[in-house]
PDB file of C-alpha atoms in Angstrom:
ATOM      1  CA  UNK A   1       0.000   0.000   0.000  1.00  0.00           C
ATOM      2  CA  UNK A   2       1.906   3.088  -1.303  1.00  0.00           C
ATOM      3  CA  UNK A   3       1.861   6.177   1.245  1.00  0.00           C
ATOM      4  CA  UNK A   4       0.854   9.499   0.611  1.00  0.00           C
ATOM      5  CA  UNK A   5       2.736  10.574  -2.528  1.00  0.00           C
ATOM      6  CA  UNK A   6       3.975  14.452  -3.083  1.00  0.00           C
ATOM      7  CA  UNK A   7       5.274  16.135  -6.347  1.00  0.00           C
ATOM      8  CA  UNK A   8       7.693  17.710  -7.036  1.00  0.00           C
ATOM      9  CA  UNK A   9       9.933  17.026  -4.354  1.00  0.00           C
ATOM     10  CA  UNK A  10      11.699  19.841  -5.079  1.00  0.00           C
ATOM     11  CA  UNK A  11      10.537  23.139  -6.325  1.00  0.00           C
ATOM     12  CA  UNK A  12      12.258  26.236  -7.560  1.00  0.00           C
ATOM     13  CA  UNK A  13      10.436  29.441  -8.563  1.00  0.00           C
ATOM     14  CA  UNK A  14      11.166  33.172  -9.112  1.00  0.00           C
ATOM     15  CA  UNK A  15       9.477  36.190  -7.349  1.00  0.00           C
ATOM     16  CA  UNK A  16       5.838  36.507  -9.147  1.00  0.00           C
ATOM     17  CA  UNK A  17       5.774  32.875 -10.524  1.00  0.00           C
ATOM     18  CA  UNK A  18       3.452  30.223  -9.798  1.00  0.00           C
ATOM     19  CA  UNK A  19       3.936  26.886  -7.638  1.00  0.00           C
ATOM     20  CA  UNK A  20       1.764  24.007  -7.693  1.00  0.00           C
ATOM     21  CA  UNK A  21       2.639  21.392  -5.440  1.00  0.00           C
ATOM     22  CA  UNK A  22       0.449  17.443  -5.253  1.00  0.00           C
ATOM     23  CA  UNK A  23      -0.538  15.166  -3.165  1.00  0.00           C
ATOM     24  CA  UNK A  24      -2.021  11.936  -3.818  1.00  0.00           C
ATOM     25  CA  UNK A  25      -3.282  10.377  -0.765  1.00  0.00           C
ATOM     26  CA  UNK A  26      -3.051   6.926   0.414  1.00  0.00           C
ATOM     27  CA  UNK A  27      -5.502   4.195  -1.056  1.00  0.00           C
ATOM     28  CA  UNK A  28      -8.971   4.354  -0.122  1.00  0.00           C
ATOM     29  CA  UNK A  29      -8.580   7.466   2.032  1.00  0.00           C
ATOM     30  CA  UNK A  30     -10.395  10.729   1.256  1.00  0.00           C
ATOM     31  CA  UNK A  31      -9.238  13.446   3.545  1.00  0.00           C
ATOM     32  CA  UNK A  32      -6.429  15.297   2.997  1.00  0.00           C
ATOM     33  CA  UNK A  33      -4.687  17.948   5.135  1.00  0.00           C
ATOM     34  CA  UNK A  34      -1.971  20.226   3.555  1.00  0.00           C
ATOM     35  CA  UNK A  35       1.083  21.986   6.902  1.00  0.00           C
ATOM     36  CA  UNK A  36       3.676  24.053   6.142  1.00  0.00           C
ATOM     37  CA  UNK A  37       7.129  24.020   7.573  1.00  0.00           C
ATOM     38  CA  UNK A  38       8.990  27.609   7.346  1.00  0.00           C
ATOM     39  CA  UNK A  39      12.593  27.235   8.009  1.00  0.00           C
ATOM     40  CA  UNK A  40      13.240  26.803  11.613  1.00  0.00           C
ATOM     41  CA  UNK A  41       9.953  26.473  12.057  1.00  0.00           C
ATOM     42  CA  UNK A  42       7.101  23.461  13.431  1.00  0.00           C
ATOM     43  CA  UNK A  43       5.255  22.261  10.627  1.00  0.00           C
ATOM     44  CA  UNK A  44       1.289  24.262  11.167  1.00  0.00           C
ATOM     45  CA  UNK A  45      -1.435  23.425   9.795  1.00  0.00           C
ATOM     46  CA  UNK A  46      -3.186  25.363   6.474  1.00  0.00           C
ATOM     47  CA  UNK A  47      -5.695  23.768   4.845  1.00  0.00           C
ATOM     48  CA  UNK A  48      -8.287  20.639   5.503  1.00  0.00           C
ATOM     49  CA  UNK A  49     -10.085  18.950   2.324  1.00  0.00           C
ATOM     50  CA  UNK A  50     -12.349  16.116   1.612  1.00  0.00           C
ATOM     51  CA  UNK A  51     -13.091  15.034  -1.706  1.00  0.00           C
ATOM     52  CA  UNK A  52     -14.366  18.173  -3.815  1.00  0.00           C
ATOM     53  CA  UNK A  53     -14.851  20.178  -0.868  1.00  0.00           C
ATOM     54  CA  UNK A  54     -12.874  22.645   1.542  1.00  0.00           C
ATOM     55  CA  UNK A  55     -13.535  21.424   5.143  1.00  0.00           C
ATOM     56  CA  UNK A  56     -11.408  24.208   7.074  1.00  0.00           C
ATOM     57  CA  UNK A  57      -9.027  26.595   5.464  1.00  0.00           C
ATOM     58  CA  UNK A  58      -8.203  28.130   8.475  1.00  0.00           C
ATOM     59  CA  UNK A  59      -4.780  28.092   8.624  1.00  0.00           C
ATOM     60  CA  UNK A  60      -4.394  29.228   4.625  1.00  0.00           C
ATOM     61  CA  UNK A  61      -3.082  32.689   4.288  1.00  0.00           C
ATOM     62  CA  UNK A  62      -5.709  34.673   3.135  1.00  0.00           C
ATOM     63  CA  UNK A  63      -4.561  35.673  -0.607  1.00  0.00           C
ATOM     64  CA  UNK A  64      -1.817  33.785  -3.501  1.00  0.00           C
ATOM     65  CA  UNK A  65      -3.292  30.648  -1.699  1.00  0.00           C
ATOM     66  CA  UNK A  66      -5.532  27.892  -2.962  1.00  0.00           C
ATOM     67  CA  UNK A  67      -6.252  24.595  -2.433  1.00  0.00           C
ATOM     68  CA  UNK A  68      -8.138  22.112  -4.266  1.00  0.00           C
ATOM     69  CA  UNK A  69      -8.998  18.403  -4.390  1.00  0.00           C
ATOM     70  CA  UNK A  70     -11.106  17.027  -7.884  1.00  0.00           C
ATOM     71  CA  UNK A  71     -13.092  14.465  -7.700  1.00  0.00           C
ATOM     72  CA  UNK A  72     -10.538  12.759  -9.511  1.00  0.00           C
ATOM     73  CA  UNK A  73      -6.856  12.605  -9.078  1.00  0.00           C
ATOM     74  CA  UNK A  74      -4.430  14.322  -6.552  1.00  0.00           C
ATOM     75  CA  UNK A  75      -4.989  17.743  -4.333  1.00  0.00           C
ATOM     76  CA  UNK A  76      -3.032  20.811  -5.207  1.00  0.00           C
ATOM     77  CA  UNK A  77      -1.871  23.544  -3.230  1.00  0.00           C
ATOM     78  CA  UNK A  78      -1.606  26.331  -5.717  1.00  0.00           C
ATOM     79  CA  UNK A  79       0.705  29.565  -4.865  1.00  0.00           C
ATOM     80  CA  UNK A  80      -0.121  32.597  -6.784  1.00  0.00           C
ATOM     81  CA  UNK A  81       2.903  35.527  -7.528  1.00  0.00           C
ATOM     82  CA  UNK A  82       5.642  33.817  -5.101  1.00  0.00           C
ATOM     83  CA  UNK A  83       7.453  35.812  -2.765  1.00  0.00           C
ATOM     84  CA  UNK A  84      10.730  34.632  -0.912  1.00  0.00           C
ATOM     85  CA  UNK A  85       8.889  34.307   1.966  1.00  0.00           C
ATOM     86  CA  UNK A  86       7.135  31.340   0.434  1.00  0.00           C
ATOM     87  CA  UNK A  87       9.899  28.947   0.770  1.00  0.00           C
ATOM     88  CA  UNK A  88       9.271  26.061   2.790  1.00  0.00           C
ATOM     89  CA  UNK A  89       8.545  22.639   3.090  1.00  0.00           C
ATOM     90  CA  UNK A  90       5.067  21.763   2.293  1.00  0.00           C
ATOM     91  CA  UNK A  91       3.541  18.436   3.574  1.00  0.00           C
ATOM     92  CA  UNK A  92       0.181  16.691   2.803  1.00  0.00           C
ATOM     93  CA  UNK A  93      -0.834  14.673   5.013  1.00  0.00           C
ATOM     94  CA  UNK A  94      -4.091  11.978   4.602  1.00  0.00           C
ATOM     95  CA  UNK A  95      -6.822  10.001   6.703  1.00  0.00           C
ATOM     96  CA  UNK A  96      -9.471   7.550   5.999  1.00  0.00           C
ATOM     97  CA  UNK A  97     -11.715   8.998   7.855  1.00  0.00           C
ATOM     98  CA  UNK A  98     -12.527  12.806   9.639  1.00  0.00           C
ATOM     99  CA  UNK A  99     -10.543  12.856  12.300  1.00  0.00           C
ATOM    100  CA  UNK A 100     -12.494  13.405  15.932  1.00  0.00           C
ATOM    101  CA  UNK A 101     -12.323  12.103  18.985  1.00  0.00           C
ATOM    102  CA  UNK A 102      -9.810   8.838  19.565  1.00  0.00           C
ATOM    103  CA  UNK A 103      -9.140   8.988  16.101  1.00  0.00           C
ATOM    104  CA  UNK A 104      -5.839  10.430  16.356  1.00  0.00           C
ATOM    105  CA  UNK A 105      -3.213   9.563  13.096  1.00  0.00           C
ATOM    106  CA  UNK A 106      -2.397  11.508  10.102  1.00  0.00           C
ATOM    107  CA  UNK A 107      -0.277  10.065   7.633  1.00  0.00           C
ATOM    108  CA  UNK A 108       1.917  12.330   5.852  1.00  0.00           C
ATOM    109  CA  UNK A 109       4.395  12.482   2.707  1.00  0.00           C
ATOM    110  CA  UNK A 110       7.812  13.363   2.375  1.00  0.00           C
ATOM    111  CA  UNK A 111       7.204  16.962   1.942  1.00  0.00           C
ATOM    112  CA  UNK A 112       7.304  19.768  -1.596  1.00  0.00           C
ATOM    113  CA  UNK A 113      10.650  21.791  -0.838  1.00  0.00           C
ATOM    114  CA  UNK A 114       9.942  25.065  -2.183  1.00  0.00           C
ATOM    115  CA  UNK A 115      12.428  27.754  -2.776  1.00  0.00           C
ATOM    116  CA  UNK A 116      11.705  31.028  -4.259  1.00  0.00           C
ATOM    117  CA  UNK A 117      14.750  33.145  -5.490  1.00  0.00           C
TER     118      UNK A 117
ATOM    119  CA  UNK B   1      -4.223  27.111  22.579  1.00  0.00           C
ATOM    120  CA  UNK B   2      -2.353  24.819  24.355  1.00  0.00           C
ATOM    121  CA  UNK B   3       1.241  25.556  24.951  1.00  0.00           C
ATOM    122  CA  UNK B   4       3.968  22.503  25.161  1.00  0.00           C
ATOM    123  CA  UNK B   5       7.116  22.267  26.571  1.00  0.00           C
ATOM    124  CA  UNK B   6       9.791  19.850  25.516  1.00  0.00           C
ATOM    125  CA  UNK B   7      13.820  20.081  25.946  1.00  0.00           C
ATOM    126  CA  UNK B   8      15.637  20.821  23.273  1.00  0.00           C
ATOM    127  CA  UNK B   9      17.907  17.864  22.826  1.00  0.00           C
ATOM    128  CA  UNK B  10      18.329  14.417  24.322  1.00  0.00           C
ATOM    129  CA  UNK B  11      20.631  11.422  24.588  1.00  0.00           C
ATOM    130  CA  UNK B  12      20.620   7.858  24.590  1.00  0.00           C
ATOM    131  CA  UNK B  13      22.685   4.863  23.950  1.00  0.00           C
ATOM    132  CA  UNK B  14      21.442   1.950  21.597  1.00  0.00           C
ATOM    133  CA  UNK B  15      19.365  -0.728  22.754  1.00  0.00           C
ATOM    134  CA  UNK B  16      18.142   1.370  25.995  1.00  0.00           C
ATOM    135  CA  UNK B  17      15.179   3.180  27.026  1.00  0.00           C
ATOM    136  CA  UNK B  18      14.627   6.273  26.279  1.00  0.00           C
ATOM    137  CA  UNK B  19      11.679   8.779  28.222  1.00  0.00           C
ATOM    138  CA  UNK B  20      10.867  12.142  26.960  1.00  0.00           C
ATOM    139  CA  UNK B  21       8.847  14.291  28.837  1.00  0.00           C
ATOM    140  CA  UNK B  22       6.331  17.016  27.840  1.00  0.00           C
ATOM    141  CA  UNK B  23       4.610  19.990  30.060  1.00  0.00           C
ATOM    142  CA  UNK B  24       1.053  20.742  28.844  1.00  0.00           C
ATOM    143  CA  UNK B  25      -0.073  21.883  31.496  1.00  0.00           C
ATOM    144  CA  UNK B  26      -2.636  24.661  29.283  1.00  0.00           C
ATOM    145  CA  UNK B  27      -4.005  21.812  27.872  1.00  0.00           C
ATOM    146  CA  UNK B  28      -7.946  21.621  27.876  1.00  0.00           C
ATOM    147  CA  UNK B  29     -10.123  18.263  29.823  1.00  0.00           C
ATOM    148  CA  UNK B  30     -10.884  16.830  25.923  1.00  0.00           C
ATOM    149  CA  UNK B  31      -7.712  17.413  24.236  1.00  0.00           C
ATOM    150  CA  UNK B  32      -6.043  14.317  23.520  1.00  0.00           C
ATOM    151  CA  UNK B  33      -2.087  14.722  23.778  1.00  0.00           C
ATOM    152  CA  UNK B  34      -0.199  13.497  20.200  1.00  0.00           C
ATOM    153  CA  UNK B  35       3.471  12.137  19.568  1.00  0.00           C
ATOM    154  CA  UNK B  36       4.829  12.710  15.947  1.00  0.00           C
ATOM    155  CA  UNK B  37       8.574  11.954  15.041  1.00  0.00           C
ATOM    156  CA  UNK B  38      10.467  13.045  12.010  1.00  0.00           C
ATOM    157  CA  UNK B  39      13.361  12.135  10.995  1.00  0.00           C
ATOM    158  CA  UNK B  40      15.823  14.108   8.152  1.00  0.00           C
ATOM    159  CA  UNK B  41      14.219  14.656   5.109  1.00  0.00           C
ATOM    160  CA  UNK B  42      10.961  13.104   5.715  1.00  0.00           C
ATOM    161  CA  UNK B  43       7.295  13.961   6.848  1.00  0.00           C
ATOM    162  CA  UNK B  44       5.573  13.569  10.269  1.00  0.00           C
ATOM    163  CA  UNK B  45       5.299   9.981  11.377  1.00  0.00           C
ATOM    164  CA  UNK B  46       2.168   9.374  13.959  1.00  0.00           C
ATOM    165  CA  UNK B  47       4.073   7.693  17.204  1.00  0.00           C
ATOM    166  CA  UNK B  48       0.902   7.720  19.658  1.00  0.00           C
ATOM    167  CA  UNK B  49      -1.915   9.818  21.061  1.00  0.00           C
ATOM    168  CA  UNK B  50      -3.863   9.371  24.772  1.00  0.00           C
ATOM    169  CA  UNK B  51      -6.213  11.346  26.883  1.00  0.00           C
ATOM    170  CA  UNK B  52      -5.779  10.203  30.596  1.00  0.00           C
ATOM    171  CA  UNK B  53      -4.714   6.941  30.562  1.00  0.00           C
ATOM    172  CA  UNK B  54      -1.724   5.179  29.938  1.00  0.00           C
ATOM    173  CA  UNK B  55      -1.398   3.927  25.879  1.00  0.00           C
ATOM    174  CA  UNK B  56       1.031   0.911  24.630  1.00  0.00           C
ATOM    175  CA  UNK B  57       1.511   0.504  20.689  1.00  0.00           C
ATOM    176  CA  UNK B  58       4.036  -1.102  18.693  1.00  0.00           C
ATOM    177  CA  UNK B  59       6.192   1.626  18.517  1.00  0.00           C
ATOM    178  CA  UNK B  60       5.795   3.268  21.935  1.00  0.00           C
ATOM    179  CA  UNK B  61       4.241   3.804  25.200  1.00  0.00           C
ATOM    180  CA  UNK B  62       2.739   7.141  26.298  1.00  0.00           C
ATOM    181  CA  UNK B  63       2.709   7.613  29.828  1.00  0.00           C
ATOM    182  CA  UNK B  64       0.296  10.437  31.017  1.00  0.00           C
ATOM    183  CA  UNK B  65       0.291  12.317  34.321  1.00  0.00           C
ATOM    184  CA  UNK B  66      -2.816  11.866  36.696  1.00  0.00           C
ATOM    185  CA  UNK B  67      -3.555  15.918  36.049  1.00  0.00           C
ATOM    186  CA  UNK B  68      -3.034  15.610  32.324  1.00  0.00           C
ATOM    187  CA  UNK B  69      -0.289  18.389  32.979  1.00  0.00           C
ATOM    188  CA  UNK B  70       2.584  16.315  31.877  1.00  0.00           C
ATOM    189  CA  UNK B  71       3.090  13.198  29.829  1.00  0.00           C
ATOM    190  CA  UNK B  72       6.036  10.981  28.701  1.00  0.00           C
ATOM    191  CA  UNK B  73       6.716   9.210  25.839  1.00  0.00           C
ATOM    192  CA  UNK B  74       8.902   5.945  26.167  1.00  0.00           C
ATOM    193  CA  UNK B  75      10.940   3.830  23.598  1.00  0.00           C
ATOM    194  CA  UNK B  76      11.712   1.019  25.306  1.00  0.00           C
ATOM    195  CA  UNK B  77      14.889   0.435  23.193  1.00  0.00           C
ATOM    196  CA  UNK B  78      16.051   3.222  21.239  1.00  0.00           C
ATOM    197  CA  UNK B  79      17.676   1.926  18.115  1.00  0.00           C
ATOM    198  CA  UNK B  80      19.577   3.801  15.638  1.00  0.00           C
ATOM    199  CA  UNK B  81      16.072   4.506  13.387  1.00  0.00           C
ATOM    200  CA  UNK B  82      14.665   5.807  16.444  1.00  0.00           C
ATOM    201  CA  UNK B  83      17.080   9.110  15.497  1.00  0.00           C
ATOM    202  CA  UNK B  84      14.789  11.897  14.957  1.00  0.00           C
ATOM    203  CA  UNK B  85      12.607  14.950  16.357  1.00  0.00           C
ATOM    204  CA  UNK B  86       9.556  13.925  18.864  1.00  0.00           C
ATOM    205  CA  UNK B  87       6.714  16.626  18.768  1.00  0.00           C
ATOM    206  CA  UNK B  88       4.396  16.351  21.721  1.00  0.00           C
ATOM    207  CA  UNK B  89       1.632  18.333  20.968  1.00  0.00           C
ATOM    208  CA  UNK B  90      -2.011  18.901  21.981  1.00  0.00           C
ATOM    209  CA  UNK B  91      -4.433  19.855  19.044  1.00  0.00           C
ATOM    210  CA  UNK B  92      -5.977  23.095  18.492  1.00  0.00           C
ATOM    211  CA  UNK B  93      -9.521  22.389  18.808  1.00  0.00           C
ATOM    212  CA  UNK B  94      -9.240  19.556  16.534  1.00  0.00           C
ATOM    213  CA  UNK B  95      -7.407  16.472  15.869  1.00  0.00           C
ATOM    214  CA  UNK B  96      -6.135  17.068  12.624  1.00  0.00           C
ATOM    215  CA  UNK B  97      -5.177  21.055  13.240  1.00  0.00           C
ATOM    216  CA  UNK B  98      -1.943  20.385  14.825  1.00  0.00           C
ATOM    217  CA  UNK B  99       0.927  22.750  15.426  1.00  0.00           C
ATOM    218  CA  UNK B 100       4.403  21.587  15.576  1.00  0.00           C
ATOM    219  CA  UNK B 101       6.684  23.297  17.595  1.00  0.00           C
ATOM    220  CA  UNK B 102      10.530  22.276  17.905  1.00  0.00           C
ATOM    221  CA  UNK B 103      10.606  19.636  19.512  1.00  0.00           C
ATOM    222  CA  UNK B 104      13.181  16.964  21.099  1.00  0.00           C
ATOM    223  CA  UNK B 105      16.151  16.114  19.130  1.00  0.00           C
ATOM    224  CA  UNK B 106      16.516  12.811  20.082  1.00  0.00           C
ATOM    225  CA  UNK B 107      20.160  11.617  19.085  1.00  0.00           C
ATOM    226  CA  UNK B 108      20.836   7.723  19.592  1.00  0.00           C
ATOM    227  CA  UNK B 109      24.707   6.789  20.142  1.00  0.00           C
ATOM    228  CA  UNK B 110      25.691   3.183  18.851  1.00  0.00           C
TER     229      UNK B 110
END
């Protein structure tokens, strides 16, 4: 059963250019979550997303920022006009099922390095 | 939100046990505490999550104080894969908004 799958791994933009980073989540779940590490930084959370539907965006800054997942194939966290301050690592992160309660794990990727020159 | 407090950087030898403590003591009556680890290069990896009671799993137990102020998460014998940063941390209001913050550096000698 593959993991959570992110492309690129690596990512290298100029100032004003676009970034689009995937995530395919693991087999047979349909939540995905996307957190964003800034160097020297905890990863914190940005955006939560069921199949065709924002759940909670709370965490997304509030323009250059999307987030989408299709019906079919992988989410994508778009990033609008890059700045340098947009250079992290990005991680998806997926779960069968809403997380609540006792339900407790998130399973994430390996992470979308971004760097913006 | 709940504030944690880990050290910095810890020790251990191969093939012995390792504890590493968290303070939560902000932490609300329904917040249930979570353990991540990451090593180099690599994402989050769930470890183990409890609310009052002491947990076991495969990987780890998580030993939480009577007042929920304090827990402690034990490898009972570090290996050199066990190399990596533990994140204790209480969710925000829900279980999948979680914020990292540094950490423990956990660094296993052979």
């Amino acid at each position: 059963n593959a993991g959570v799958m992110q492309n690129p791994r690596h990512l290298v933009r100029r100032r004003g250019q676009e970034a689009r980073l995937r995530c395919s989540p693991m087999k047979g779940h349909s939540h995905v979550y996307w957190y964003r590490q800034l160097p020297e930084e905890g990863l914190k959370f940005m955006v939560y997303l069921q199949k065709e539907n924002i759940i909670d965006e709370s965490g997304m800054p509030k323009e250059r920022f999307s987030a989408e997942f299709p019906k079919e194939g992988p989410s994508i966290l778009r990033i609008q006009q890059v700045v340098r301050g947009d250079s992290a690592a990005y991680f998806c992160a997926s779960s069968p099922q809403r997380l609540a309660g006792d339900t407790g794990e998130l399973f994430f990727g390996e992470g979308s390095r971004l760097t913006v020159l | 939100d709940a504030k944690t407090t880990q050290p910095n950087s810890m020790e251990s030898n191969e093939e012995e046990p390792v504890h590493l403590p968290c303070n939560h003591s902000t932490i609300s009556g329904t917040d249930y505490i979570h353990w991540y680890r990451q090593l180099p290069s690599q994402g989050p990896e769930y470890v183990i999550h409890g609310l009052t009671s002491n947990v076991n799993n495969r990987m780890a137990s998580l030993a939480i104080a009577e007042d929920r102020k304090s827990s402690t998460l034990i490898l009972h014998r570090a290996t050199l894969r066990d190399a990596a940063v533990y994140y204790c941390i209480p969710p925000a209001g829900s279980n999948y908004k979680l914020t990292f913050g540094k950490g423990t550096l956990l660094t296993v000698n052979p």
